[in-house]
């Protein structure tokens, strides 16, 4: 093979792209990463996971200081919101994270090519440099890691002021009095929670008859009840037909999902959170012969190779859940595959976490899925009301639910609604990765007093023998 500039060129520096670049460099390859954004880290670090979690953390503390401390015997004076301070905290967290990736690139001798990459064909990437001019790079392997972009609704134009996407929701200059969130998924509930805690009256409009449609039905139902108690309103089985901006706010026209009489409501801000779409714009994929699937995602085989040998794709731009850790694991796997190793991602054990209060976390199959697949199963459930640590934390909302195969007891899915569910789900993911049975979890010693004892108890409940209920 002719001499090339690089062994690997990654297009996009999100959690898929930057992690892939680092792993490839660790494996001795000469790596470049093409990124057009002014900072590294992609959606996740710049306008996704990290800033949203910073704002969730701040708003949670504000809400707790205002409403939650008296229960612990702590009296506070007048609690005030410093929104510019909150945004500054978020911006600093983002800056620290994106600079961290730049440091890791230097440490691993990865070249950041600053500009927009276009695939000319196997082995060649053309870059329109951010500073002007162009550069053509030759490489043995190309990894497409260009991620995703906000999905929009027909007839609704996002102006990032009155009608906003998640990006606008991370940068509002004042707390709106009222907000409609279109979509009761991850972003709708997380960013809806942030602005609700800061004082907005939030209404979630969801097309389906339940929020969090991908999660276990018990989690969705109870999550809705808890969020409603916090003051969030829900309009399920409802579609937004039109949104008109004006001086008085945004006038929305809503209709029952199945059709029927329309109603209107006027709010200050509308957040559109109806999903994300793969980002393949201006990448030259059609000309290069890289095939897409019917949903516009780059089509890949089991080894992340596209329809063109030597061109791979990972992360949000391919099929599968649009989650940062899924993108990261694919980045590691494809680097290892290119290096001749057996890179692999276990799609049956990818956790998902909604960082509301309480959190919802899930790994493996939901009860609806095992039913639909005709699998004989057993369920063990344990409520946090029966957990000593949860009582001490005044965080007794929620439960742990373990679903196991009826014949083999193998864990098929774990679903947690409760404080710190996002951390608790890690043990379930490891258990599933190792093919554990519910009994394995139930017989493992869990520290007392911790919330994790509820995971053990739910596993014991699969066999009808929890101790504390
Ligand atoms: P991305 O992170 O989207 O990165 C792609 C990069 O490619 C971008 O920087 C883009 O500028 C660059 N790019 C695109 N085209 C080109 C080109 N032609 N040339 C050069 N560069 C290009 N997931 C979680 O797991 N946990 C969370 O808590 C979470 N919270 C989220 C909150 C919000 C508000 C949003 C929007 C998303 C959240 N996600 C979360 C999803 C997560 O951000 C994505 O799954 C993840 O970023 C996907 O990583 P990626 O590497 O595939 O792509
Ligand atoms: P989502 O897929 O989680 O939720 C979209 C919701 O909008 C669904 O409930 C869907 O039924 C509903 N919907 C779709 N069309 C609608 C319409 N016309 N009217 C009303 N409701 C409609 O998508 P999202 O919340 O926009 O987030 C995008 C992606 O980003 C998600 O897929 C998720 O993987 C990722 N994300 C993850 C996290 C996390 O891991 N904590 C946080 C934020 C975003």
Coordinates of C-alpha atoms and ligand atoms in Angstrom, one line a residue:
X1 CA 0.0 0.0 0.0
X2 CA 1.2 3.5 -0.9
X3 CA 2.5 5.7 1.9
X4 CA -0.3 7.7 3.6
X5 CA -0.3 10.7 5.9
X6 CA -2.1 8.8 8.7
X7 CA -3.2 5.3 9.7
X8 CA -6.6 6.6 10.9
X9 CA -8.5 9.8 10.3
X10 CA -11.5 10.3 12.5
X11 CA -14.2 12.9 11.3
X12 CA -15.8 14.3 14.4
X13 CA -14.5 14.7 17.9
X14 CA -17.6 13.7 20.0
X15 CA -17.3 10.9 22.6
X16 CA -17.3 8.4 19.7
X17 CA -14.6 10.2 17.7
X18 CA -12.2 11.4 20.4
X19 CA -12.3 8.1 22.3
X20 CA -11.6 6.2 19.0
X21 CA -8.7 8.5 18.2
X22 CA -7.2 8.0 21.7
X23 CA -7.6 4.2 21.5
X24 CA -6.1 4.0 18.0
X25 CA -3.1 6.1 19.2
X26 CA -2.7 3.8 22.2
X27 CA -2.5 0.9 19.8
X28 CA 0.4 2.6 17.9
X29 CA -1.4 4.2 15.0
X30 CA -0.8 7.6 13.6
X31 CA -4.1 9.5 14.1
X32 CA -5.7 12.7 13.0
X33 CA -9.1 14.0 14.0
X34 CA -11.0 16.5 11.9
X35 CA -13.4 18.7 13.9
X36 CA -15.0 21.8 12.6
X37 CA -16.4 23.1 16.0
X38 CA -14.1 25.6 17.8
X39 CA -13.6 23.1 20.7
X40 CA -13.3 19.3 20.9
X41 CA -15.8 17.0 22.5
X42 CA -18.8 17.1 20.2
X43 CA -22.4 17.4 21.2
X44 CA -21.8 15.6 24.4
X45 CA -19.2 17.9 26.0
X46 CA -20.3 21.2 24.3
X47 CA -24.1 21.2 24.2
X48 CA -25.3 17.8 25.5
X49 CA -24.5 15.5 28.4
X50 CA -22.1 17.7 30.3
X51 CA -23.7 21.2 30.2
X52 CA -27.1 19.7 30.9
X53 CA -25.8 17.8 33.9
X54 CA -24.1 20.9 35.2
X55 CA -27.5 22.7 35.0
X56 CA -29.4 19.8 36.5
X57 CA -26.9 19.8 39.4
X58 CA -27.2 23.5 40.0
X59 CA -31.0 23.6 39.8
X60 CA -31.3 20.5 42.0
X61 CA -29.2 22.3 44.7
X62 CA -31.4 25.4 44.3
X63 CA -34.5 23.4 44.6
X64 CA -33.2 21.5 47.6
X65 CA -32.1 24.7 49.4
X66 CA -35.5 26.2 48.8
X67 CA -37.8 23.2 49.5
X68 CA -35.8 20.2 50.7
X69 CA -33.6 21.2 53.7
X70 CA -36.2 21.7 56.4
X71 CA -36.9 18.0 56.4
X72 CA -33.2 17.5 57.6
X73 CA -33.5 20.0 60.4
X74 CA -31.6 22.7 58.4
X75 CA -33.0 26.2 58.3
X76 CA -31.9 28.5 55.5
X77 CA -32.8 32.1 54.9
X78 CA -34.1 33.6 51.7
X79 CA -32.8 31.5 48.8
X80 CA -32.2 33.4 45.6
X81 CA -31.3 32.3 42.1
X82 CA -28.2 33.7 40.5
X83 CA -28.9 32.6 36.9
X84 CA -25.7 34.2 35.4
X85 CA -23.8 32.3 38.2
X86 CA -25.5 29.1 37.3
X87 CA -24.7 29.6 33.6
X88 CA -21.1 30.5 34.4
X89 CA -20.7 27.2 36.4
X90 CA -22.1 25.3 33.4
X91 CA -19.7 27.2 31.0
X92 CA -16.7 26.4 33.3
X93 CA -17.6 22.7 33.4
X94 CA -17.8 22.6 29.6
X95 CA -14.5 24.5 29.2
X96 CA -12.7 22.2 31.7
X97 CA -14.0 19.1 29.8
X98 CA -13.3 20.3 26.2
X99 CA -9.8 21.5 27.3
X100 CA -9.3 18.1 28.8
X101 CA -9.8 16.4 25.5
X102 CA -7.4 18.9 23.8
X103 CA -4.8 17.8 26.5
X104 CA -5.5 14.1 25.8
X105 CA -5.0 14.7 22.1
X106 CA -1.6 16.3 22.8
X107 CA -0.6 13.5 25.2
X108 CA -1.5 10.9 22.6
X109 CA 0.1 12.8 19.7
X110 CA -3.2 13.0 17.8
X111 CA -3.4 15.9 15.3
X112 CA -6.5 18.0 15.4
X113 CA -7.3 19.2 11.9
X114 CA -9.5 22.2 12.4
X115 CA -12.1 22.2 9.7
X116 CA -15.0 20.4 7.9
X117 CA -14.1 17.0 6.6
X118 CA -15.5 15.5 3.4
X119 CA -14.9 11.9 2.3
X120 CA -13.5 11.8 -1.2
X121 CA -13.4 8.0 -1.2
X122 CA -11.5 5.2 0.6
X123 CA -8.2 6.7 1.8
X124 CA -8.8 10.4 1.2
X125 CA -10.4 13.1 3.2
X126 CA -10.7 16.7 2.0
X127 CA -10.8 19.4 4.7
X128 CA -12.2 22.9 4.3
X129 CA -10.0 24.5 7.0
X130 CA -11.7 26.8 9.6
X131 CA -8.9 29.4 9.0
X132 CA -9.5 29.3 5.2
X133 CA -7.9 27.1 2.5
X134 CA -8.1 23.4 2.1
X135 CA -6.1 20.4 2.9
X136 CA -6.2 16.9 1.5
X137 CA -5.3 14.0 3.9
X138 CA -4.5 10.5 2.9
X139 CA -5.1 7.7 5.4
X140 CA -5.4 3.9 5.6
X141 CA -8.7 4.1 7.5
X142 CA -11.5 6.7 7.8
X143 CA -13.9 6.7 10.8
X144 CA -17.1 8.7 10.3
X145 CA -18.1 10.0 13.8
X146 CA -20.1 13.0 12.9
X147 CA -22.9 12.4 15.4
X148 CA -26.4 13.9 15.3
X149 CA -28.4 17.1 15.1
X150 CA -31.7 18.3 16.5
X151 CA -34.7 16.9 14.8
X152 CA -37.4 19.5 14.0
X153 CA -41.1 19.3 13.4
X154 CA -42.8 20.4 10.2
X155 CA -44.1 24.0 10.4
X156 CA -42.2 24.8 13.6
X157 CA -39.1 27.0 13.2
X158 CA -36.5 27.0 16.0
X159 CA -35.3 30.5 16.6
X160 CA -33.4 29.6 19.8
X161 CA -35.2 32.5 21.6
X162 CA -38.9 31.7 21.9
X163 CA -38.8 28.3 20.2
X164 CA -35.7 26.6 21.3
X165 CA -33.8 23.3 20.9
X166 CA -31.8 21.7 23.7
X167 CA -29.0 24.0 22.8
X168 CA -31.2 27.1 23.5
X169 CA -32.4 25.5 26.7
X170 CA -28.8 25.5 27.9
X171 CA -28.5 29.3 27.4
X172 CA -31.7 31.1 28.3
X173 CA -31.0 34.5 29.8
X174 CA -34.0 34.6 32.1
X175 CA -36.4 32.1 33.6
X176 CA -39.5 32.0 31.5
X177 CA -42.8 32.1 33.4
X178 CA -44.2 29.3 31.2
X179 CA -42.7 26.7 29.0
X180 CA -44.1 23.9 26.8
X181 CA -41.7 21.0 26.1
X182 CA -42.6 19.1 23.0
X183 CA -41.5 15.5 23.6
X184 CA -41.5 13.6 26.9
X185 CA -38.2 11.8 26.4
X186 CA -34.7 12.3 27.8
X187 CA -34.2 16.0 26.9
X188 CA -37.8 17.0 27.5
X189 CA -37.7 15.7 31.1
X190 CA -34.2 16.7 31.9
X191 CA -34.3 20.3 30.6
X192 CA -37.9 20.6 31.6
X193 CA -36.9 19.7 35.2
X194 CA -34.1 22.3 35.1
X195 CA -36.4 25.2 34.2
X196 CA -39.3 24.0 36.3
X197 CA -37.0 24.0 39.4
X198 CA -35.8 27.5 38.5
X199 CA -39.4 28.7 38.5
X200 CA -41.0 28.1 35.1
X201 CA -44.5 26.4 34.8
X202 CA -43.6 23.5 32.5
X203 CA -46.1 21.5 30.5
X204 CA -44.8 18.4 28.6
X205 CA -46.7 17.6 25.4
X206 CA -46.1 14.0 24.3
X207 CA -47.4 12.4 21.2
X208 CA -47.6 8.9 22.7
X209 CA -49.7 7.8 25.6
X210 CA -46.7 7.7 28.0
X211 CA -43.5 9.5 28.7
X212 CA -40.1 7.8 28.3
X213 CA -41.4 5.4 25.7
X214 CA -38.2 3.4 25.6
X215 CA -38.2 2.7 29.3
X216 CA -40.0 0.0 31.4
X217 CA -43.7 0.9 31.7
X218 CA -43.6 0.9 35.6
X219 CA -40.8 3.4 35.5
X220 CA -42.6 5.7 33.1
X221 CA -45.8 5.6 35.0
X222 CA -44.3 6.4 38.4
X223 CA -41.9 8.9 37.0
X224 CA -44.8 10.9 35.6
X225 CA -46.6 10.8 38.9
X226 CA -43.5 12.0 40.8
X227 CA -42.8 14.8 38.3
X228 CA -46.5 15.8 38.4
X229 CA -46.1 16.1 42.2
X230 CA -43.2 18.4 41.6
X231 CA -45.5 20.6 39.5
X232 CA -44.8 19.5 35.9
X233 CA -48.0 19.2 33.8
X234 CA -48.5 16.5 31.1
X235 CA -50.5 16.4 28.0
X236 CA -50.2 12.8 26.6
X237 CA -51.5 11.5 23.3
X238 CA -51.3 15.0 22.0
X239 CA -49.7 16.5 18.9
X240 CA -48.5 20.0 18.2
X241 CA -49.9 21.2 14.9
X242 CA -48.5 24.7 14.8
X243 CA -46.5 27.3 16.8
X244 CA -46.8 31.0 16.1
X245 CA -44.4 33.4 17.7
X246 CA -45.5 36.9 18.7
X247 CA -45.0 39.6 21.3
X248 CA -47.3 37.8 23.8
X249 CA -45.4 34.6 23.5
X250 CA -45.8 31.4 21.4
X251 CA -49.3 30.4 20.4
X252 CA -49.5 26.6 20.1
X253 CA -52.2 24.7 18.4
X254 CA -52.6 21.2 19.9
X255 CA -54.7 18.3 18.8
X256 CA -55.3 14.8 20.2
X257 CA -52.8 12.4 18.5
X258 CA -55.7 10.4 17.1
X259 CA -57.3 13.5 15.7
X260 CA -60.2 15.6 17.1
X261 CA -60.8 19.1 18.4
X262 CA -57.9 21.4 18.4
X263 CA -57.0 23.7 21.4
X264 CA -54.6 26.6 21.7
X265 CA -52.3 27.7 24.5
X266 CA -49.9 30.5 24.8
X267 CA -46.6 30.2 26.6
X268 CA -43.3 32.2 26.8
X269 CA -41.0 29.5 25.5
X270 CA -41.4 26.2 23.6
X271 CA -38.6 23.6 23.8
X272 CA -38.6 21.2 20.9
X273 CA -37.3 17.8 22.1
X274 CA -38.6 15.2 19.7
X275 CA -35.4 13.3 19.1
X276 CA -32.2 13.8 17.1
X277 CA -31.2 12.9 13.5
X278 CA -28.0 11.5 12.2
X279 CA -25.7 14.2 10.9
X280 CA -24.2 13.5 7.4
X281 CA -24.5 16.9 5.8
X282 CA -21.8 17.9 3.3
X283 CA -19.8 14.7 4.1
X284 CA -19.8 13.6 0.4
X285 CA -21.1 10.2 1.3
X286 CA -23.3 9.6 -1.8
X287 CA -20.4 10.5 -4.1
X288 CA -18.0 8.3 -2.1
X289 CA -20.5 5.4 -2.4
X290 CA -21.2 5.2 1.4
X291 CA -24.7 3.8 1.8
X292 CA -27.3 5.1 4.3
X293 CA -30.2 3.2 5.7
X294 CA -33.9 4.2 5.5
X295 CA -33.5 6.4 8.5
X296 CA -30.6 8.4 7.0
X297 CA -28.0 6.6 9.3
X298 CA -24.7 5.4 7.9
X299 CA -25.1 1.7 7.2
X300 CA -22.5 -0.5 8.9
X301 CA -21.7 -4.2 9.3
X302 CA -21.0 -6.0 12.6
X303 CA -17.4 -4.5 12.4
X304 CA -18.6 -0.9 11.9
X305 CA -17.5 -1.0 8.2
X306 CA -19.6 1.0 5.8
X307 CA -20.4 -0.2 2.3
X308 CA -16.9 1.1 1.3
X309 CA -14.0 -1.0 2.6
X310 CA -11.6 1.1 4.8
X311 CA -14.4 3.6 5.7
X312 CA -16.0 2.9 9.1
X313 CA -18.7 4.7 11.1
X314 CA -19.7 4.9 14.9
X315 CA -21.8 6.7 17.4
X316 CA -25.1 8.7 16.8
X317 CA -24.6 8.6 13.0
X318 CA -25.2 4.9 12.9
X319 CA -28.0 2.7 14.3
X320 CA -28.6 2.1 18.0
X321 CA -29.3 4.3 21.0
X322 CA -28.0 7.8 20.7
X323 CA -25.9 7.7 23.9
X324 CA -22.4 9.0 24.6
X325 CA -21.2 5.7 26.3
X326 CA -22.5 3.7 23.3
X327 CA -20.5 5.9 21.0
X328 CA -17.4 5.6 23.2
X329 CA -17.6 1.9 23.3
X330 CA -18.0 1.7 19.5
X331 CA -15.0 4.0 19.2
X332 CA -12.8 1.7 21.2
X333 CA -14.1 -1.4 19.4
X334 CA -13.5 0.0 15.9
X335 CA -9.9 1.1 16.8
X336 CA -9.2 -2.4 18.1
X337 CA -10.8 -4.1 15.0
X338 CA -8.6 -2.0 12.7
X339 CA -5.6 -3.0 14.8
X340 CA -6.5 -6.6 14.2
X341 CA -8.0 -7.2 17.6
X342 CA -11.5 -8.5 18.5
X343 CA -13.3 -5.2 19.3
X344 CA -16.9 -5.8 20.3
X345 CA -19.9 -4.0 21.8
X346 CA -22.5 -5.8 23.8
X347 CA -25.7 -4.0 22.8
X348 CA -27.7 -6.1 25.3
X349 CA -26.1 -4.4 28.2
X350 CA -26.0 -0.7 27.4
X351 CA -27.4 1.3 30.3
X352 CA -29.6 4.4 29.8
X353 CA -30.1 7.0 32.5
X354 CA -32.5 10.0 32.7
X355 CA -30.9 12.5 35.1
X356 CA -34.1 13.9 36.6
X357 CA -34.9 13.8 40.4
X358 CA -35.3 11.0 41.1
X359 CA -33.3 9.4 38.3
X360 CA -34.5 6.7 36.0
X361 CA -32.0 4.0 34.9
X362 CA -32.3 0.9 32.8
X363 CA -30.2 -1.8 31.3
X364 CA -31.4 -4.8 29.3
X365 CA -35.0 -5.7 28.3
X366 CA -38.1 -4.0 29.7
X367 CA -41.1 -6.1 30.9
X368 CA -42.9 -5.0 27.7
X369 CA -40.0 -6.4 25.6
X370 CA -39.8 -9.8 27.3
X371 CA -43.6 -10.1 27.0
X372 CA -43.5 -9.2 23.3
X373 CA -40.7 -11.7 22.7
X374 CA -42.6 -14.4 24.4
X375 CA -39.9 -15.1 27.0
X376 CA -41.0 -16.7 30.2
X377 CA -39.8 -14.4 33.0
X378 CA -39.9 -13.6 36.7
X379 CA -39.9 -10.1 38.3
X380 CA -38.5 -9.0 41.6
X381 CA -39.3 -5.5 42.8
X382 CA -38.2 -3.6 45.9
X383 CA -39.3 -0.1 46.9
X384 CA -36.9 2.6 48.3
X385 CA -39.5 3.2 51.1
X386 CA -38.1 0.0 52.7
X387 CA -34.4 1.0 52.4
X388 CA -32.9 2.6 55.5
X389 CA -30.4 4.8 53.7
X390 CA -33.1 6.1 51.3
X391 CA -35.2 7.1 54.5
X392 CA -32.1 8.9 55.9
X393 CA -31.7 10.7 52.6
X394 CA -35.5 11.5 52.5
X395 CA -35.4 9.9 49.1
X396 CA -37.9 7.1 49.3
X397 CA -39.5 7.6 45.9
X398 CA -39.1 4.8 43.4
X399 CA -38.0 1.2 43.3
X400 CA -35.7 -1.4 41.8
X401 CA -37.1 -3.9 39.4
X402 CA -35.2 -7.0 38.3
X403 CA -36.4 -9.1 35.4
X404 CA -35.0 -12.7 35.1
X405 CA -35.5 -15.6 32.8
X406 CA -38.0 -18.0 34.5
X407 CA -36.1 -21.1 33.6
X408 CA -32.5 -20.1 34.1
X409 CA -32.8 -17.1 36.5
X410 CA -30.4 -15.2 34.2
X411 CA -30.9 -11.4 34.5
X412 CA -32.6 -10.0 31.4
X413 CA -33.2 -6.4 32.6
X414 CA -32.9 -4.1 35.6
X415 CA -34.9 -0.9 35.9
X416 CA -34.4 1.6 38.7
X417 CA -36.3 4.7 39.6
X418 CA -34.8 6.5 42.5
X419 CA -32.0 8.7 43.9
X420 CA -28.7 7.9 42.3
X421 CA -30.2 5.3 40.0
X422 CA -27.6 6.3 37.4
X423 CA -24.8 5.0 39.7
X424 CA -26.8 2.0 40.9
X425 CA -27.4 0.7 37.4
X426 CA -23.6 0.1 36.9
X427 CA -23.7 -3.1 39.0
X428 CA -26.6 -4.4 37.0
X429 CA -24.7 -3.7 33.7
X430 CA -21.7 -5.6 35.1
X431 CA -23.9 -8.5 36.3
X432 CA -25.5 -8.7 32.8
X433 CA -22.1 -8.5 31.1
X434 CA -21.0 -11.5 33.2
X435 CA -24.2 -13.4 32.5
X436 CA -25.3 -13.3 36.2
X437 CA -28.4 -14.8 37.6
X438 CA -30.7 -12.9 40.0
X439 CA -29.5 -15.3 42.7
X440 CA -25.8 -14.2 42.0
X441 CA -26.8 -10.6 42.8
X442 CA -28.9 -11.6 45.8
X443 CA -26.0 -13.6 47.2
X444 CA -23.5 -10.8 46.8
X445 CA -22.7 -8.9 49.9
X446 CA -23.8 -5.2 49.6
X447 CA -22.6 -2.5 52.0
X448 CA -25.1 -1.3 54.6
X449 CA -26.6 1.2 54.7
X450 CA -26.6 1.9 51.0
X451 CA -29.2 2.4 48.3
X452 CA -27.5 -0.6 46.5
X453 CA -29.1 -2.9 49.1
X454 CA -32.3 -2.3 47.2
X455 CA -30.8 -3.9 44.1
X456 CA -29.9 -7.0 46.1
X457 CA -33.3 -7.1 47.7
X458 CA -35.0 -6.8 44.2
X459 CA -32.9 -9.7 43.0
X460 CA -33.9 -11.7 46.1
X461 CA -37.5 -10.8 45.4
X462 CA -37.2 -12.6 42.0
X463 CA -37.2 -15.8 44.1
X464 CA -39.9 -14.5 46.5
X465 CA -37.5 -14.0 49.4
X466 CA -36.6 -10.3 50.0
X467 CA -35.8 -9.7 53.7
X468 CA -37.1 -6.1 54.2
X469 CA -40.5 -6.3 52.7
Ligands
LIG1 P1 -21.3 14.0 18.6 O1 -21.1 14.2 20.0 O2 -22.5 14.6 18.0 O3 -20.0 14.7 17.8 C1 -19.9 14.8 16.5 C2 -18.9 15.9 16.1 O4 -18.7 15.8 14.7 C3 -19.4 17.3 16.4 O5 -18.5 18.0 17.2 C4 -19.5 17.9 15.0 O6 -19.1 19.3 15.0 C5 -18.5 17.1 14.3 N1 -18.7 17.1 12.8 C6 -19.8 16.8 12.1 N2 -19.6 16.8 10.8 C7 -18.3 17.1 10.6 C8 -17.5 17.3 9.5 N3 -17.9 17.1 8.3 N4 -16.2 17.7 9.7 C9 -15.7 17.9 10.9 N5 -16.4 17.7 12.0 C10 -17.7 17.3 11.9 N6 -25.9 10.9 26.1 C11 -25.6 10.3 27.2 O7 -25.1 9.1 27.2 N7 -25.8 10.8 28.5 C12 -26.4 12.1 28.6 O8 -26.5 12.5 29.8 C13 -26.7 12.8 27.5 N8 -27.2 14.0 27.6 C14 -27.5 14.7 26.4 C15 -28.1 16.0 26.6 C16 -28.4 16.7 25.4 C17 -29.0 18.1 25.6 C18 -28.1 16.2 24.2 C19 -28.4 17.0 22.9 C20 -27.6 14.9 24.0 C21 -27.3 14.2 25.1 N9 -26.8 12.9 25.1 C22 -26.5 12.2 26.2 C23 -26.5 12.2 23.8 C24 -25.0 12.4 23.4 O9 -24.6 13.7 23.4 C25 -24.7 11.7 22.1 O10 -25.1 10.4 22.1 C26 -23.2 11.8 21.8 O11 -22.7 13.1 21.8 C27 -22.9 11.1 20.4 O12 -21.5 11.1 20.2 P2 -20.9 11.1 18.7 O13 -19.4 11.1 18.9 O14 -21.5 10.1 17.9 O15 -21.3 12.5 18.1
LIG2 P1 -36.2 11.0 22.8 O1 -36.2 10.1 21.7 O2 -35.6 10.6 24.1 O3 -37.6 11.6 23.1 C1 -38.4 12.2 22.1 C2 -39.9 12.2 22.6 O4 -40.6 13.0 21.8 C3 -40.5 10.8 22.6 O5 -41.1 10.5 23.8 C4 -41.4 10.8 21.4 O6 -42.5 10.0 21.5 C5 -41.8 12.3 21.4 N1 -42.3 12.8 20.2 C6 -41.8 12.6 18.9 N2 -42.5 13.3 18.0 C7 -43.4 14.1 18.7 C8 -44.4 15.0 18.4 N3 -44.5 15.4 17.1 N4 -45.1 15.6 19.3 C9 -44.9 15.3 20.6 N5 -44.0 14.3 21.0 C10 -43.2 13.8 20.1 O7 -35.4 12.3 22.2 P2 -34.8 13.6 22.9 O8 -35.3 13.8 24.3 O9 -35.0 14.7 21.9 O10 -33.3 13.3 23.0 C11 -32.5 13.0 21.8 C12 -31.5 11.9 22.1 O11 -30.5 12.4 22.9 C13 -32.2 10.7 22.8 O12 -32.3 9.7 21.8 C14 -31.2 10.3 23.8 O13 -30.6 9.1 23.5 C15 -30.1 11.4 23.8 N6 -30.1 12.0 25.2 C16 -29.7 11.2 26.2 C17 -29.7 11.8 27.5 C18 -29.3 10.9 28.6 O14 -28.7 9.9 28.4 N7 -29.6 11.3 29.9 C19 -30.1 13.1 27.7 C20 -30.5 13.8 26.6 C21 -30.5 13.3 25.4

